[in-house]
Amino acid sequence: MSQRSFDGASILSRTRLLFALAIGMAVCGCSSKKIEGRKEVFPARGKLLVNDQPAPGALVVLHPVGGAYDAERPTATVGPDGSFELTTYVGKDGAPAGDYIVTAQWYLSVDKDSPGPWPNAIPPKY
């Protein structure tokens, strides 16, 4: 079984990994229906590109700034074209208004026969 070395820097040639990705999400002006016990959410979508290429299968998570441990954390899985739509409660419903720290994890197999764990292709500094 061959093992290739992984160099995260080779995957990310951009200084700012287009982390304007989720920050540059388009947040629509219309909100979804308010459901008792839940925060109001707003449709939100974006695109994650790494080195100008889509990051299919990457996980995008919004962590509320100053939020409680059990606070809602909108998430999305990146599609084949790099696009994603956030979900807080049910399928692509969006995210509550607020300030967030955005994280993205994209695990690539170093070798197709390797059982993992695989390195995150997006370095922590981003």
Short mmCIF file of the N, C-alpha and C atoms (twelve columns), coordinates in Angstrom:
data_MODEL
# 
_entry.id   MODEL 
# 
loop_
_atom_site.group_PDB 
_atom_site.id 
_atom_site.type_symbol 
_atom_site.label_atom_id 
_atom_site.label_alt_id 
_atom_site.label_comp_id 
_atom_site.label_asym_id 
_atom_site.label_seq_id 
_atom_site.Cartn_x 
_atom_site.Cartn_y 
_atom_site.Cartn_z 
_atom_site.pdbx_PDB_model_num 
ATOM 1   N N  . MET A 1   0.858   -1.168 0.000  1 
ATOM 2   C CA . MET A 1   0.000   0.000  0.000  1 
ATOM 3   C C  . MET A 1   0.902   1.229  0.000  1 
ATOM 4   N N  . SER A 2   0.752   2.060  -1.009 1 
ATOM 5   C CA . SER A 2   1.583   3.258  -1.096 1 
ATOM 6   C C  . SER A 2   1.004   4.370  -0.240 1 
ATOM 7   N N  . GLN A 3   1.876   5.224  0.229  1 
ATOM 8   C CA . GLN A 3   1.441   6.339  1.078  1 
ATOM 9   C C  . GLN A 3   2.039   7.621  0.509  1 
ATOM 10  N N  . ARG A 4   1.177   8.556  0.118  1 
ATOM 11  C CA . ARG A 4   1.646   9.842  -0.369 1 
ATOM 12  C C  . ARG A 4   1.723   10.805 0.798  1 
ATOM 13  N N  . SER A 5   2.681   11.695 0.742  1 
ATOM 14  C CA . SER A 5   2.755   12.700 1.804  1 
ATOM 15  C C  . SER A 5   1.712   13.774 1.523  1 
ATOM 16  N N  . PHE A 6   1.261   14.435 2.572  1 
ATOM 17  C CA . PHE A 6   0.220   15.451 2.457  1 
ATOM 18  C C  . PHE A 6   0.814   16.790 2.811  1 
ATOM 19  N N  . ASP A 7   0.637   17.727 1.934  1 
ATOM 20  C CA . ASP A 7   1.104   19.083 2.179  1 
ATOM 21  C C  . ASP A 7   -0.081  20.012 2.017  1 
ATOM 22  N N  . GLY A 8   -0.677  20.438 3.128  1 
ATOM 23  C CA . GLY A 8   -1.857  21.293 3.097  1 
ATOM 24  C C  . GLY A 8   -1.620  22.570 2.320  1 
ATOM 25  N N  . ALA A 9   -0.383  23.068 2.332  1 
ATOM 26  C CA . ALA A 9   -0.094  24.320 1.638  1 
ATOM 27  C C  . ALA A 9   -0.269  24.158 0.132  1 
ATOM 28  N N  . SER A 10  -0.009  22.949 -0.380 1 
ATOM 29  C CA . SER A 10  -0.160  22.758 -1.816 1 
ATOM 30  C C  . SER A 10  -1.626  22.810 -2.229 1 
ATOM 31  N N  . ILE A 11  -2.511  22.484 -1.328 1 
ATOM 32  C CA . ILE A 11  -3.934  22.531 -1.635 1 
ATOM 33  C C  . ILE A 11  -4.442  23.963 -1.546 1 
ATOM 34  N N  . LEU A 12  -3.831  24.754 -0.705 1 
ATOM 35  C CA . LEU A 12  -4.320  26.118 -0.503 1 
ATOM 36  C C  . LEU A 12  -3.287  27.129 -0.964 1 
ATOM 37  N N  . SER A 13  -3.471  27.663 -2.147 1 
ATOM 38  C CA . SER A 13  -2.514  28.650 -2.605 1 
ATOM 39  C C  . SER A 13  -2.975  30.058 -2.288 1 
ATOM 40  N N  . ARG A 14  -4.214  30.228 -1.956 1 
ATOM 41  C CA . ARG A 14  -4.749  31.556 -1.639 1 
ATOM 42  C C  . ARG A 14  -4.537  31.863 -0.174 1 
ATOM 43  N N  . THR A 15  -4.176  33.107 0.104  1 
ATOM 44  C CA . THR A 15  -3.953  33.532 1.469  1 
ATOM 45  C C  . THR A 15  -5.219  33.491 2.284  1 
ATOM 46  N N  . ARG A 16  -6.269  33.818 1.690  1 
ATOM 47  C CA . ARG A 16  -7.535  33.885 2.426  1 
ATOM 48  C C  . ARG A 16  -8.544  32.860 1.955  1 
ATOM 49  N N  . LEU A 17  -8.136  31.729 1.501  1 
ATOM 50  C CA . LEU A 17  -8.937  30.550 1.157  1 
ATOM 51  C C  . LEU A 17  -10.385 30.839 0.805  1 
ATOM 52  N N  . LEU A 18  -10.613 32.001 0.339  1 
ATOM 53  C CA . LEU A 18  -11.975 32.373 -0.014 1 
ATOM 54  C C  . LEU A 18  -12.914 32.097 1.141  1 
ATOM 55  N N  . PHE A 19  -12.390 32.374 2.352  1 
ATOM 56  C CA . PHE A 19  -13.238 32.179 3.515  1 
ATOM 57  C C  . PHE A 19  -14.226 33.320 3.569  1 
ATOM 58  N N  . ALA A 20  -14.171 34.075 2.521  1 
ATOM 59  C CA . ALA A 20  -15.268 34.971 2.252  1 
ATOM 60  C C  . ALA A 20  -16.395 34.083 1.773  1 
ATOM 61  N N  . LEU A 21  -16.066 32.800 1.588  1 
ATOM 62  C CA . LEU A 21  -17.004 31.749 1.246  1 
ATOM 63  C C  . LEU A 21  -18.280 31.846 2.044  1 
ATOM 64  N N  . ALA A 22  -18.218 31.479 3.285  1 
ATOM 65  C CA . ALA A 22  -19.426 31.482 4.093  1 
ATOM 66  C C  . ALA A 22  -19.756 32.891 4.550  1 
ATOM 67  N N  . ILE A 23  -18.727 33.697 4.749  1 
ATOM 68  C CA . ILE A 23  -18.979 35.064 5.161  1 
ATOM 69  C C  . ILE A 23  -19.656 35.807 4.016  1 
ATOM 70  N N  . GLY A 24  -19.250 35.454 2.819  1 
ATOM 71  C CA . GLY A 24  -19.857 36.071 1.649  1 
ATOM 72  C C  . GLY A 24  -21.133 35.362 1.238  1 
ATOM 73  N N  . MET A 25  -21.703 34.631 2.168  1 
ATOM 74  C CA . MET A 25  -22.948 33.922 1.880  1 
ATOM 75  C C  . MET A 25  -24.032 34.922 1.513  1 
ATOM 76  N N  . ALA A 26  -24.844 34.499 0.609  1 
ATOM 77  C CA . ALA A 26  -25.994 35.327 0.279  1 
ATOM 78  C C  . ALA A 26  -27.086 35.032 1.298  1 
ATOM 79  N N  . VAL A 27  -27.447 36.023 2.059  1 
ATOM 80  C CA . VAL A 27  -28.520 35.854 3.037  1 
ATOM 81  C C  . VAL A 27  -29.733 36.601 2.510  1 
ATOM 82  N N  . CYS A 28  -30.757 35.842 2.215  1 
ATOM 83  C CA . CYS A 28  -31.966 36.437 1.645  1 
ATOM 84  C C  . CYS A 28  -32.692 37.296 2.673  1 
ATOM 85  N N  . GLY A 29  -33.469 38.246 2.197  1 
ATOM 86  C CA . GLY A 29  -34.204 39.138 3.080  1 
ATOM 87  C C  . GLY A 29  -35.461 38.536 3.668  1 
ATOM 88  N N  . CYS A 30  -35.915 37.425 3.118  1 
ATOM 89  C CA . CYS A 30  -37.145 36.840 3.640  1 
ATOM 90  C C  . CYS A 30  -36.817 35.763 4.659  1 
ATOM 91  N N  . SER A 31  -37.605 35.687 5.703  1 
ATOM 92  C CA . SER A 31  -37.348 34.695 6.741  1 
ATOM 93  C C  . SER A 31  -38.341 33.560 6.635  1 
ATOM 94  N N  . SER A 32  -37.960 32.437 7.239  1 
ATOM 95  C CA . SER A 32  -38.893 31.322 7.268  1 
ATOM 96  C C  . SER A 32  -39.882 31.531 8.408  1 
ATOM 97  N N  . LYS A 33  -40.907 30.730 8.421  1 
ATOM 98  C CA . LYS A 33  -41.949 30.845 9.439  1 
ATOM 99  C C  . LYS A 33  -41.364 30.588 10.829 1 
ATOM 100 N N  . LYS A 34  -41.760 31.399 11.791 1 
ATOM 101 C CA . LYS A 34  -41.300 31.259 13.174 1 
ATOM 102 C C  . LYS A 34  -42.045 30.100 13.825 1 
ATOM 103 N N  . ILE A 35  -41.281 29.159 14.405 1 
ATOM 104 C CA . ILE A 35  -41.856 28.017 15.105 1 
ATOM 105 C C  . ILE A 35  -41.523 28.169 16.580 1 
ATOM 106 N N  . GLU A 36  -42.531 27.982 17.432 1 
ATOM 107 C CA . GLU A 36  -42.348 28.168 18.870 1 
ATOM 108 C C  . GLU A 36  -41.187 27.313 19.385 1 
ATOM 109 N N  . GLY A 37  -40.348 27.926 20.213 1 
ATOM 110 C CA . GLY A 37  -39.202 27.237 20.795 1 
ATOM 111 C C  . GLY A 37  -37.970 27.244 19.912 1 
ATOM 112 N N  . ARG A 38  -38.095 27.802 18.718 1 
ATOM 113 C CA . ARG A 38  -36.957 27.867 17.803 1 
ATOM 114 C C  . ARG A 38  -36.671 29.312 17.428 1 
ATOM 115 N N  . LYS A 39  -35.398 29.589 17.175 1 
ATOM 116 C CA . LYS A 39  -35.037 30.911 16.684 1 
ATOM 117 C C  . LYS A 39  -35.487 31.038 15.234 1 
ATOM 118 N N  . GLU A 40  -35.812 32.255 14.853 1 
ATOM 119 C CA . GLU A 40  -36.175 32.517 13.468 1 
ATOM 120 C C  . GLU A 40  -34.917 32.339 12.609 1 
ATOM 121 N N  . VAL A 41  -35.057 31.666 11.482 1 
ATOM 122 C CA . VAL A 41  -33.916 31.442 10.599 1 
ATOM 123 C C  . VAL A 41  -34.136 32.118 9.250  1 
ATOM 124 N N  . PHE A 42  -33.043 32.389 8.582  1 
ATOM 125 C CA . PHE A 42  -33.053 33.074 7.293  1 
ATOM 126 C C  . PHE A 42  -32.272 32.235 6.292  1 
ATOM 127 N N  . PRO A 43  -32.796 32.044 5.089  1 
ATOM 128 C CA . PRO A 43  -32.080 31.248 4.088  1 
ATOM 129 C C  . PRO A 43  -30.668 31.785 3.895  1 
ATOM 130 N N  . ALA A 44  -29.703 30.893 3.840  1 
ATOM 131 C CA . ALA A 44  -28.308 31.297 3.657  1 
ATOM 132 C C  . ALA A 44  -27.594 30.237 2.833  1 
ATOM 133 N N  . ARG A 45  -26.858 30.696 1.853  1 
ATOM 134 C CA . ARG A 45  -26.111 29.783 1.001  1 
ATOM 135 C C  . ARG A 45  -24.764 30.425 0.666  1 
ATOM 136 N N  . GLY A 46  -23.872 29.619 0.162  1 
ATOM 137 C CA . GLY A 46  -22.552 30.119 -0.195 1 
ATOM 138 C C  . GLY A 46  -21.822 29.131 -1.069 1 
ATOM 139 N N  . LYS A 47  -20.555 29.376 -1.245 1 
ATOM 140 C CA . LYS A 47  -19.724 28.504 -2.078 1 
ATOM 141 C C  . LYS A 47  -18.352 28.409 -1.425 1 
ATOM 142 N N  . LEU A 48  -17.832 27.194 -1.313 1 
ATOM 143 C CA . LEU A 48  -16.505 26.966 -0.746 1 
ATOM 144 C C  . LEU A 48  -15.585 26.491 -1.855 1 
ATOM 145 N N  . LEU A 49  -14.562 27.295 -2.124 1 
ATOM 146 C CA . LEU A 49  -13.562 26.943 -3.115 1 
ATOM 147 C C  . LEU A 49  -12.200 26.900 -2.435 1 
ATOM 148 N N  . VAL A 50  -11.427 25.911 -2.765 1 
ATOM 149 C CA . VAL A 50  -10.060 25.785 -2.265 1 
ATOM 150 C C  . VAL A 50  -9.167  25.787 -3.494 1 
ATOM 151 N N  . ASN A 51  -8.291  26.746 -3.561 1 
ATOM 152 C CA . ASN A 51  -7.415  26.891 -4.718 1 
ATOM 153 C C  . ASN A 51  -8.253  27.004 -6.000 1 
ATOM 154 N N  . ASP A 52  -9.323  27.784 -5.916 1 
ATOM 155 C CA . ASP A 52  -10.240 28.024 -7.025 1 
ATOM 156 C C  . ASP A 52  -10.993 26.779 -7.494 1 
ATOM 157 N N  . GLN A 53  -10.990 25.727 -6.694 1 
ATOM 158 C CA . GLN A 53  -11.698 24.498 -7.036 1 
ATOM 159 C C  . GLN A 53  -12.729 24.180 -5.959 1 
ATOM 160 N N  . PRO A 54  -13.873 23.576 -6.335 1 
ATOM 161 C CA . PRO A 54  -14.875 23.188 -5.345 1 
ATOM 162 C C  . PRO A 54  -14.283 22.225 -4.317 1 
ATOM 163 N N  . ALA A 55  -14.859 22.229 -3.125 1 
ATOM 164 C CA . ALA A 55  -14.433 21.331 -2.049 1 
ATOM 165 C C  . ALA A 55  -15.592 20.382 -1.723 1 
ATOM 166 N N  . PRO A 56  -15.951 19.486 -2.645 1 
ATOM 167 C CA . PRO A 56  -17.119 18.627 -2.431 1 
ATOM 168 C C  . PRO A 56  -16.978 17.754 -1.194 1 
ATOM 169 N N  . GLY A 57  -18.049 17.686 -0.419 1 
ATOM 170 C CA . GLY A 57  -18.053 16.871 0.787  1 
ATOM 171 C C  . GLY A 57  -17.547 17.584 2.024  1 
ATOM 172 N N  . ALA A 58  -17.017 18.799 1.875  1 
ATOM 173 C CA . ALA A 58  -16.538 19.547 3.043  1 
ATOM 174 C C  . ALA A 58  -17.723 19.898 3.936  1 
ATOM 175 N N  . LEU A 59  -17.462 20.026 5.221  1 
ATOM 176 C CA . LEU A 59  -18.487 20.389 6.195  1 
ATOM 177 C C  . LEU A 59  -18.250 21.822 6.646  1 
ATOM 178 N N  . VAL A 60  -19.257 22.666 6.506  1 
ATOM 179 C CA . VAL A 60  -19.199 24.062 6.948  1 
ATOM 180 C C  . VAL A 60  -20.075 24.175 8.201  1 
ATOM 181 N N  . VAL A 61  -19.529 24.772 9.260  1 
ATOM 182 C CA . VAL A 61  -20.268 24.937 10.516 1 
ATOM 183 C C  . VAL A 61  -20.142 26.384 10.968 1 
ATOM 184 N N  . LEU A 62  -21.272 26.984 11.364 1 
ATOM 185 C CA . LEU A 62  -21.280 28.325 11.924 1 
ATOM 186 C C  . LEU A 62  -21.433 28.204 13.435 1 
ATOM 187 N N  . HIS A 63  -20.464 28.756 14.178 1 
ATOM 188 C CA . HIS A 63  -20.477 28.723 15.638 1 
ATOM 189 C C  . HIS A 63  -20.819 30.120 16.136 1 
ATOM 190 N N  . PRO A 64  -21.932 30.281 16.876 1 
ATOM 191 C CA . PRO A 64  -22.311 31.616 17.330 1 
ATOM 192 C C  . PRO A 64  -21.273 32.204 18.279 1 
ATOM 193 N N  . VAL A 65  -20.878 33.450 18.015 1 
ATOM 194 C CA . VAL A 65  -19.919 34.138 18.872 1 
ATOM 195 C C  . VAL A 65  -20.559 34.330 20.244 1 
ATOM 196 N N  . GLY A 66  -19.900 33.860 21.294 1 
ATOM 197 C CA . GLY A 66  -20.423 33.994 22.652 1 
ATOM 198 C C  . GLY A 66  -21.610 33.090 22.926 1 
ATOM 199 N N  . GLY A 67  -21.858 32.147 22.039 1 
ATOM 200 C CA . GLY A 67  -23.013 31.262 22.189 1 
ATOM 201 C C  . GLY A 67  -22.803 30.214 23.274 1 
ATOM 202 N N  . ALA A 68  -23.898 29.732 23.823 1 
ATOM 203 C CA . ALA A 68  -23.856 28.677 24.830 1 
ATOM 204 C C  . ALA A 68  -23.392 27.369 24.187 1 
ATOM 205 N N  . TYR A 69  -22.971 26.440 25.023 1 
ATOM 206 C CA . TYR A 69  -22.507 25.141 24.542 1 
ATOM 207 C C  . TYR A 69  -23.558 24.467 23.666 1 
ATOM 208 N N  . ASP A 70  -24.817 24.607 24.044 1 
ATOM 209 C CA . ASP A 70  -25.885 23.933 23.313 1 
ATOM 210 C C  . ASP A 70  -26.589 24.844 22.299 1 
ATOM 211 N N  . ALA A 71  -25.941 25.936 21.929 1 
ATOM 212 C CA . ALA A 71  -26.530 26.865 20.950 1 
ATOM 213 C C  . ALA A 71  -26.636 26.205 19.583 1 
ATOM 214 N N  . GLU A 72  -27.572 26.678 18.787 1 
ATOM 215 C CA . GLU A 72  -27.733 26.177 17.428 1 
ATOM 216 C C  . GLU A 72  -26.459 26.460 16.637 1 
ATOM 217 N N  . ARG A 73  -26.044 25.490 15.849 1 
ATOM 218 C CA . ARG A 73  -24.883 25.634 14.985 1 
ATOM 219 C C  . ARG A 73  -25.296 25.226 13.567 1 
ATOM 220 N N  . PRO A 74  -25.635 26.203 12.752 1 
ATOM 221 C CA . PRO A 74  -26.020 25.888 11.382 1 
ATOM 222 C C  . PRO A 74  -24.882 25.156 10.664 1 
ATOM 223 N N  . THR A 75  -25.237 24.153 9.858  1 
ATOM 224 C CA . THR A 75  -24.242 23.360 9.145  1 
ATOM 225 C C  . THR A 75  -24.649 23.171 7.691  1 
ATOM 226 N N  . ALA A 76  -23.682 22.775 6.898  1 
ATOM 227 C CA . ALA A 76  -23.951 22.450 5.499  1 
ATOM 228 C C  . ALA A 76  -22.859 21.525 4.987  1 
ATOM 229 N N  . THR A 77  -23.230 20.689 4.042  1 
ATOM 230 C CA . THR A 77  -22.255 19.877 3.327  1 
ATOM 231 C C  . THR A 77  -22.107 20.470 1.938  1 
ATOM 232 N N  . VAL A 78  -20.873 20.648 1.520  1 
ATOM 233 C CA . VAL A 78  -20.573 21.281 0.234  1 
ATOM 234 C C  . VAL A 78  -20.847 20.295 -0.906 1 
ATOM 235 N N  . GLY A 79  -21.535 20.780 -1.928 1 
ATOM 236 C CA . GLY A 79  -21.872 19.967 -3.094 1 
ATOM 237 C C  . GLY A 79  -20.740 19.901 -4.103 1 
ATOM 238 N N  . PRO A 80  -20.937 19.150 -5.179 1 
ATOM 239 C CA . PRO A 80  -19.901 18.956 -6.195 1 
ATOM 240 C C  . PRO A 80  -19.412 20.243 -6.856 1 
ATOM 241 N N  . ASP A 81  -20.272 21.261 -6.905 1 
ATOM 242 C CA . ASP A 81  -19.878 22.532 -7.524 1 
ATOM 243 C C  . ASP A 81  -19.357 23.538 -6.499 1 
ATOM 244 N N  . GLY A 82  -19.225 23.117 -5.229 1 
ATOM 245 C CA . GLY A 82  -18.729 24.002 -4.172 1 
ATOM 246 C C  . GLY A 82  -19.822 24.740 -3.428 1 
ATOM 247 N N  . SER A 83  -21.059 24.638 -3.894 1 
ATOM 248 C CA . SER A 83  -22.142 25.384 -3.251 1 
ATOM 249 C C  . SER A 83  -22.665 24.643 -2.022 1 
ATOM 250 N N  . PHE A 84  -23.267 25.405 -1.116 1 
ATOM 251 C CA . PHE A 84  -23.894 24.822 0.066  1 
ATOM 252 C C  . PHE A 84  -25.039 25.698 0.524  1 
ATOM 253 N N  . GLU A 85  -25.987 25.093 1.248  1 
ATOM 254 C CA . GLU A 85  -27.107 25.794 1.865  1 
ATOM 255 C C  . GLU A 85  -27.150 25.377 3.328  1 
ATOM 256 N N  . LEU A 86  -27.209 26.363 4.222  1 
ATOM 257 C CA . LEU A 86  -27.161 26.070 5.653  1 
ATOM 258 C C  . LEU A 86  -28.468 25.498 6.185  1 
ATOM 259 N N  . THR A 87  -28.317 24.612 7.168  1 
ATOM 260 C CA . THR A 87  -29.446 24.014 7.867  1 
ATOM 261 C C  . THR A 87  -29.254 24.224 9.363  1 
ATOM 262 N N  . THR A 88  -30.300 24.713 10.032 1 
ATOM 263 C CA . THR A 88  -30.273 24.821 11.487 1 
ATOM 264 C C  . THR A 88  -31.192 23.786 12.117 1 
ATOM 265 N N  . TYR A 89  -32.407 23.698 11.636 1 
ATOM 266 C CA . TYR A 89  -33.383 22.766 12.214 1 
ATOM 267 C C  . TYR A 89  -33.774 21.659 11.233 1 
ATOM 268 N N  . VAL A 90  -34.190 22.037 10.046 1 
ATOM 269 C CA . VAL A 90  -34.605 21.071 9.030  1 
ATOM 270 C C  . VAL A 90  -34.083 21.496 7.665  1 
ATOM 271 N N  . GLY A 91  -33.863 20.546 6.796  1 
ATOM 272 C CA . GLY A 91  -33.347 20.726 5.452  1 
ATOM 273 C C  . GLY A 91  -33.234 22.109 4.862  1 
ATOM 274 N N  . LYS A 92  -32.063 22.656 4.888  1 
ATOM 275 C CA . LYS A 92  -31.727 23.905 4.201  1 
ATOM 276 C C  . LYS A 92  -32.626 25.077 4.595  1 
ATOM 277 N N  . ASP A 93  -33.008 25.128 5.870  1 
ATOM 278 C CA . ASP A 93  -33.877 26.211 6.338  1 
ATOM 279 C C  . ASP A 93  -33.123 27.510 6.571  1 
ATOM 280 N N  . GLY A 94  -31.802 27.460 6.695  1 
ATOM 281 C CA . GLY A 94  -31.011 28.669 6.881  1 
ATOM 282 C C  . GLY A 94  -30.378 28.755 8.248  1 
ATOM 283 N N  . ALA A 95  -30.125 29.993 8.694  1 
ATOM 284 C CA . ALA A 95  -29.434 30.244 9.962  1 
ATOM 285 C C  . ALA A 95  -30.079 31.420 10.680 1 
ATOM 286 N N  . PRO A 96  -30.046 31.405 12.033 1 
ATOM 287 C CA . PRO A 96  -30.522 32.571 12.772 1 
ATOM 288 C C  . PRO A 96  -29.598 33.763 12.504 1 
ATOM 289 N N  . ALA A 97  -30.128 34.971 12.616 1 
ATOM 290 C CA . ALA A 97  -29.303 36.164 12.483 1 
ATOM 291 C C  . ALA A 97  -28.307 36.197 13.635 1 
ATOM 292 N N  . GLY A 98  -27.099 36.684 13.395 1 
ATOM 293 C CA . GLY A 98  -26.110 36.781 14.461 1 
ATOM 294 C C  . GLY A 98  -24.698 36.803 13.932 1 
ATOM 295 N N  . ASP A 99  -23.747 36.862 14.863 1 
ATOM 296 C CA . ASP A 99  -22.332 36.836 14.534 1 
ATOM 297 C C  . ASP A 99  -21.824 35.414 14.726 1 
ATOM 298 N N  . TYR A 100 -21.033 34.945 13.765 1 
ATOM 299 C CA . TYR A 100 -20.559 33.575 13.794 1 
ATOM 300 C C  . TYR A 100 -19.062 33.488 13.511 1 
ATOM 301 N N  . ILE A 101 -18.469 32.440 14.033 1 
ATOM 302 C CA . ILE A 101 -17.142 32.015 13.621 1 
ATOM 303 C C  . ILE A 101 -17.400 30.837 12.695 1 
ATOM 304 N N  . VAL A 102 -16.817 30.880 11.505 1 
ATOM 305 C CA . VAL A 102 -17.063 29.844 10.514 1 
ATOM 306 C C  . VAL A 102 -15.898 28.866 10.492 1 
ATOM 307 N N  . THR A 103 -16.216 27.574 10.531 1 
ATOM 308 C CA . THR A 103 -15.184 26.552 10.368 1 
ATOM 309 C C  . THR A 103 -15.552 25.687 9.179  1 
ATOM 310 N N  . ALA A 104 -14.533 25.120 8.563  1 
ATOM 311 C CA . ALA A 104 -14.747 24.196 7.455  1 
ATOM 312 C C  . ALA A 104 -13.770 23.047 7.601  1 
ATOM 313 N N  . GLN A 105 -14.266 21.845 7.379  1 
ATOM 314 C CA . GLN A 105 -13.433 20.645 7.447  1 
ATOM 315 C C  . GLN A 105 -13.618 19.886 6.144  1 
ATOM 316 N N  . TRP A 106 -12.507 19.508 5.558  1 
ATOM 317 C CA . TRP A 106 -12.544 18.786 4.291  1 
ATOM 318 C C  . TRP A 106 -11.509 17.685 4.364  1 
ATOM 319 N N  . TYR A 107 -11.962 16.482 4.590  1 
ATOM 320 C CA . TYR A 107 -11.062 15.351 4.764  1 
ATOM 321 C C  . TYR A 107 -10.911 14.601 3.454  1 
ATOM 322 N N  . LEU A 108 -9.664  14.502 3.018  1 
ATOM 323 C CA . LEU A 108 -9.344  13.798 1.784  1 
ATOM 324 C C  . LEU A 108 -8.520  12.566 2.117  1 
ATOM 325 N N  . SER A 109 -8.838  11.479 1.478  1 
ATOM 326 C CA . SER A 109 -8.048  10.267 1.671  1 
ATOM 327 C C  . SER A 109 -6.676  10.471 1.043  1 
ATOM 328 N N  . VAL A 110 -5.644  10.161 1.800  1 
ATOM 329 C CA . VAL A 110 -4.285  10.265 1.279  1 
ATOM 330 C C  . VAL A 110 -4.039  9.085  0.346  1 
ATOM 331 N N  . ASP A 111 -4.666  7.979  0.620  1 
ATOM 332 C CA . ASP A 111 -4.536  6.767  -0.170 1 
ATOM 333 C C  . ASP A 111 -5.890  6.077  -0.142 1 
ATOM 334 N N  . LYS A 112 -6.367  5.621  -1.267 1 
ATOM 335 C CA . LYS A 112 -7.709  5.036  -1.315 1 
ATOM 336 C C  . LYS A 112 -7.876  3.830  -0.399 1 
ATOM 337 N N  . ASP A 113 -6.781  3.167  -0.042 1 
ATOM 338 C CA . ASP A 113 -6.852  2.005  0.843  1 
ATOM 339 C C  . ASP A 113 -6.617  2.367  2.300  1 
ATOM 340 N N  . SER A 114 -6.316  3.636  2.563  1 
ATOM 341 C CA . SER A 114 -6.034  4.079  3.931  1 
ATOM 342 C C  . SER A 114 -7.334  4.203  4.725  1 
ATOM 343 N N  . PRO A 115 -7.382  3.602  5.919  1 
ATOM 344 C CA . PRO A 115 -8.604  3.672  6.721  1 
ATOM 345 C C  . PRO A 115 -8.785  5.013  7.435  1 
ATOM 346 N N  . GLY A 116 -7.827  5.899  7.367  1 
ATOM 347 C CA . GLY A 116 -7.930  7.177  8.075  1 
ATOM 348 C C  . GLY A 116 -7.278  7.067  9.432  1 
ATOM 349 N N  . PRO A 117 -7.296  8.054  10.282 1 
ATOM 350 C CA . PRO A 117 -7.918  9.355  10.021 1 
ATOM 351 C C  . PRO A 117 -7.121  10.140 8.987  1 
ATOM 352 N N  . TRP A 118 -7.828  10.904 8.206  1 
ATOM 353 C CA . TRP A 118 -7.212  11.686 7.153  1 
ATOM 354 C C  . TRP A 118 -7.049  13.120 7.615  1 
ATOM 355 N N  . PRO A 119 -6.074  13.813 7.089  1 
ATOM 356 C CA . PRO A 119 -5.847  15.206 7.474  1 
ATOM 357 C C  . PRO A 119 -6.898  16.136 6.864  1 
ATOM 358 N N  . ASN A 120 -7.211  17.212 7.589  1 
ATOM 359 C CA . ASN A 120 -8.103  18.238 7.064  1 
ATOM 360 C C  . ASN A 120 -7.344  18.987 5.981  1 
ATOM 361 N N  . ALA A 121 -7.912  19.054 4.789  1 
ATOM 362 C CA . ALA A 121 -7.261  19.719 3.676  1 
ATOM 363 C C  . ALA A 121 -7.292  21.241 3.822  1 
ATOM 364 N N  . ILE A 122 -8.012  21.738 4.819  1 
ATOM 365 C CA . ILE A 122 -8.071  23.165 5.096  1 
ATOM 366 C C  . ILE A 122 -7.344  23.404 6.414  1 
ATOM 367 N N  . PRO A 123 -6.154  24.031 6.381  1 
ATOM 368 C CA . PRO A 123 -5.380  24.232 7.609  1 
ATOM 369 C C  . PRO A 123 -6.144  25.048 8.662  1 
ATOM 370 N N  . PRO A 124 -5.889  24.779 9.940  1 
ATOM 371 C CA . PRO A 124 -6.594  25.450 11.036 1 
ATOM 372 C C  . PRO A 124 -6.499  26.967 11.010 1 
ATOM 373 N N  . LYS A 125 -5.406  27.534 10.479 1 
ATOM 374 C CA . LYS A 125 -5.267  28.982 10.495 1 
ATOM 375 C C  . LYS A 125 -6.319  29.691 9.673  1 
ATOM 376 N N  . TYR A 126 -7.009  28.966 8.803  1 
ATOM 377 C CA . TYR A 126 -8.060  29.563 8.009  1 
ATOM 378 C C  . TYR A 126 -9.375  29.440 8.713  1 
# 
